Short mmCIF file of C-alpha atoms in Angstrom, two decimals:
data_model
loop_
_atom_site.label_atom_id
_atom_site.label_comp_id
_atom_site.label_asym_id
_atom_site.label_seq_id
_atom_site.Cartn_x
_atom_site.Cartn_y
_atom_site.Cartn_z
CA MET A 1 -32.06 -2.80 9.97
CA ASN A 2 -29.93 -3.29 6.87
CA ILE A 3 -28.73 -6.70 5.72
CA GLY A 4 -25.37 -7.46 4.14
CA ILE A 5 -24.96 -10.34 1.71
CA ILE A 6 -21.55 -11.86 0.98
CA THR A 7 -21.72 -13.84 -2.26
CA TYR A 8 -19.28 -16.69 -2.78
CA ARG A 9 -19.04 -18.95 -5.83
CA LYS A 10 -21.35 -21.64 -4.46
CA TYR A 11 -23.45 -19.94 -1.77
CA GLU A 12 -24.50 -16.66 -0.14
CA GLU A 13 -24.03 -15.61 3.46
CA ARG A 14 -26.37 -13.10 5.10
CA ILE A 15 -25.03 -10.75 7.77
CA LEU A 16 -26.94 -8.45 10.09
CA LEU A 17 -25.40 -4.98 10.13
CA ASN A 18 -25.78 -4.31 13.84
CA TRP A 19 -23.42 -3.68 16.78
CA ASN A 20 -21.82 -7.12 16.28
CA PHE A 21 -20.63 -6.40 12.71
CA ASN A 22 -16.82 -6.53 12.28
CA LEU A 23 -15.49 -4.47 9.37
CA LEU A 24 -11.93 -5.86 9.53
CA GLU A 25 -13.19 -9.42 9.04
CA LEU A 26 -15.17 -8.27 6.02
CA PHE A 27 -12.08 -6.61 4.49
CA ASN A 28 -10.09 -9.79 5.16
CA ILE A 29 -12.72 -11.85 3.31
CA ILE A 30 -12.86 -9.39 0.39
CA LEU A 31 -9.09 -9.23 -0.05
CA ASN A 32 -7.95 -12.79 0.73
CA ASP A 33 -10.81 -15.25 0.07
CA LYS A 34 -10.52 -16.82 -3.37
CA ASP A 35 -14.20 -17.85 -3.54
CA PHE A 36 -15.48 -14.32 -2.79
CA LEU A 37 -17.48 -12.65 -5.59
CA HIS A 38 -19.15 -9.53 -4.17
CA PHE A 39 -20.65 -7.87 -1.09
CA GLU A 40 -23.97 -6.02 -1.11
CA ILE A 41 -26.06 -4.13 1.44
CA PHE A 42 -29.86 -4.08 1.18
CA ASP A 43 -32.39 -2.14 3.25
CA LYS A 44 -35.73 -3.36 4.66
CA ASN A 45 -37.49 -2.82 1.33
CA ASN A 46 -34.88 -4.98 -0.46
CA SER A 47 -33.42 -2.09 -2.45
CA LEU A 48 -29.68 -2.02 -3.05
CA LEU A 49 -27.74 0.54 -1.02
CA LEU A 50 -24.10 -0.46 -1.55
CA SER A 51 -22.18 -3.02 -3.61
CA THR A 52 -18.63 -4.06 -4.49
CA HIS A 53 -19.80 -5.27 -7.91
CA TYR A 54 -20.10 -2.37 -10.35
CA PRO A 55 -22.77 -3.74 -12.76
CA HIS A 56 -25.23 -4.19 -9.86
CA VAL A 57 -24.99 -0.54 -8.82
CA GLU A 58 -27.44 1.71 -10.60
CA GLN A 59 -27.90 5.41 -9.94
CA LYS A 60 -29.40 4.65 -6.53
CA GLY A 61 -26.60 2.60 -4.94
CA VAL A 62 -23.04 3.31 -3.83
CA TYR A 63 -20.08 1.49 -5.39
CA ILE A 64 -17.00 0.80 -3.26
CA LYS A 65 -13.69 -0.84 -4.05
CA VAL A 66 -11.41 -2.31 -1.39
CA VAL A 67 -7.82 -2.09 -2.65
CA LYS A 68 -4.80 -4.31 -2.13
CA ILE A 69 -1.10 -3.64 -2.63
CA GLU A 70 0.79 -5.70 -5.23
CA LYS A 71 4.54 -5.91 -5.79
CA GLU A 72 5.93 -5.74 -9.32
CA LYS A 73 9.57 -6.63 -9.99
CA GLU A 74 11.48 -5.80 -13.14
CA ILE A 75 15.03 -7.03 -13.76
CA THR A 76 16.99 -4.13 -15.23
CA GLY A 77 20.28 -5.97 -15.67
CA ILE A 78 22.44 -8.94 -14.75
CA THR A 79 26.20 -8.80 -14.23
CA TYR A 80 28.25 -12.01 -14.32
CA ASP A 81 31.69 -12.34 -12.75
CA ALA A 82 33.18 -15.83 -12.45
CA PHE A 83 35.60 -14.82 -9.69
CA ARG A 84 32.95 -13.50 -7.26
CA THR A 85 30.64 -15.24 -4.89
CA PRO A 86 27.77 -15.07 -5.83
CA SER A 87 28.77 -14.99 -9.47
CA THR A 88 25.69 -13.11 -10.74
CA ILE A 89 24.42 -9.75 -9.55
CA ARG A 90 20.86 -8.82 -10.48
CA ARG A 91 19.62 -5.25 -10.54
CA ILE A 92 15.90 -5.13 -9.82
CA LYS A 93 13.44 -2.25 -10.08
CA VAL A 94 10.50 -2.63 -7.68
CA ARG A 95 7.11 -0.93 -8.15
CA TRP A 96 4.11 -1.13 -5.85
CA ASN A 97 0.76 -1.20 -7.68
CA VAL A 98 -2.44 -0.14 -5.94
CA ASN A 99 -5.64 0.02 -7.98
CA GLY A 100 -3.84 1.27 -11.10
CA ALA A 101 -1.60 3.74 -9.26
CA LYS A 102 2.13 2.96 -9.21
CA PHE A 103 4.46 3.85 -6.35
CA ARG A 104 8.22 3.56 -5.99
CA ILE A 105 8.18 3.58 -2.19
CA LYS A 106 6.24 0.95 -0.25
CA LYS A 107 5.45 3.34 2.60
CA ARG A 108 3.55 5.71 0.30
CA ALA A 109 1.71 2.79 -1.30
CA LEU A 110 0.66 1.55 2.15
CA GLU A 111 -0.58 5.03 3.07
CA TYR A 112 -2.63 5.16 -0.14
CA VAL A 113 -4.12 1.71 0.60
CA TYR A 114 -4.94 2.78 4.16
CA TRP A 115 -6.81 5.92 3.06
CA GLN A 116 -8.69 4.21 0.21
CA ASN A 117 -9.81 1.36 2.48
CA ARG A 118 -10.70 3.84 5.22
CA ARG A 119 -12.92 5.72 2.77
CA ALA A 120 -14.62 2.44 1.78
CA GLY A 121 -14.99 1.48 5.45
CA LEU A 122 -16.66 4.78 6.30
CA LYS A 123 -19.17 4.26 3.48
CA ILE A 124 -20.00 0.81 4.86
CA GLU A 125 -20.18 2.11 8.45
CA SER A 126 -22.80 4.66 7.41
CA PHE A 127 -25.21 1.75 6.78
CA VAL A 128 -24.41 -0.14 10.02
CA ASP A 129 -26.72 0.32 13.02
CA ARG A 130 -24.43 0.44 16.10
CA ARG A 131 -27.16 1.08 18.71
#
């Protein structure tokens, strides 16, 4: 059975990759935990199979990246009119950044995030023993 290791700044947590493994909790830790460093999967012989940290992956292992959507705002102009309420009108251009790719529409960015994370999840699931 393979073993997953979640590395935080001060400690490591070992996880059995069996029927009880929850992939959504792992993605939540990877994306939202500030102390998280990397996640690795080792086999019985202690050889690396998968990692989220690129320098650890040699030719033998698989590298995955779990992506997150980020909002980028750019103010294109401000109009001031003393006789209006509110007196200033701001024109804002919004971009959604996902792993270096830029999208104008949030729906397309969310679709891209879904498919990239699904691909990463399928790679992780290939090492999980669900029997």
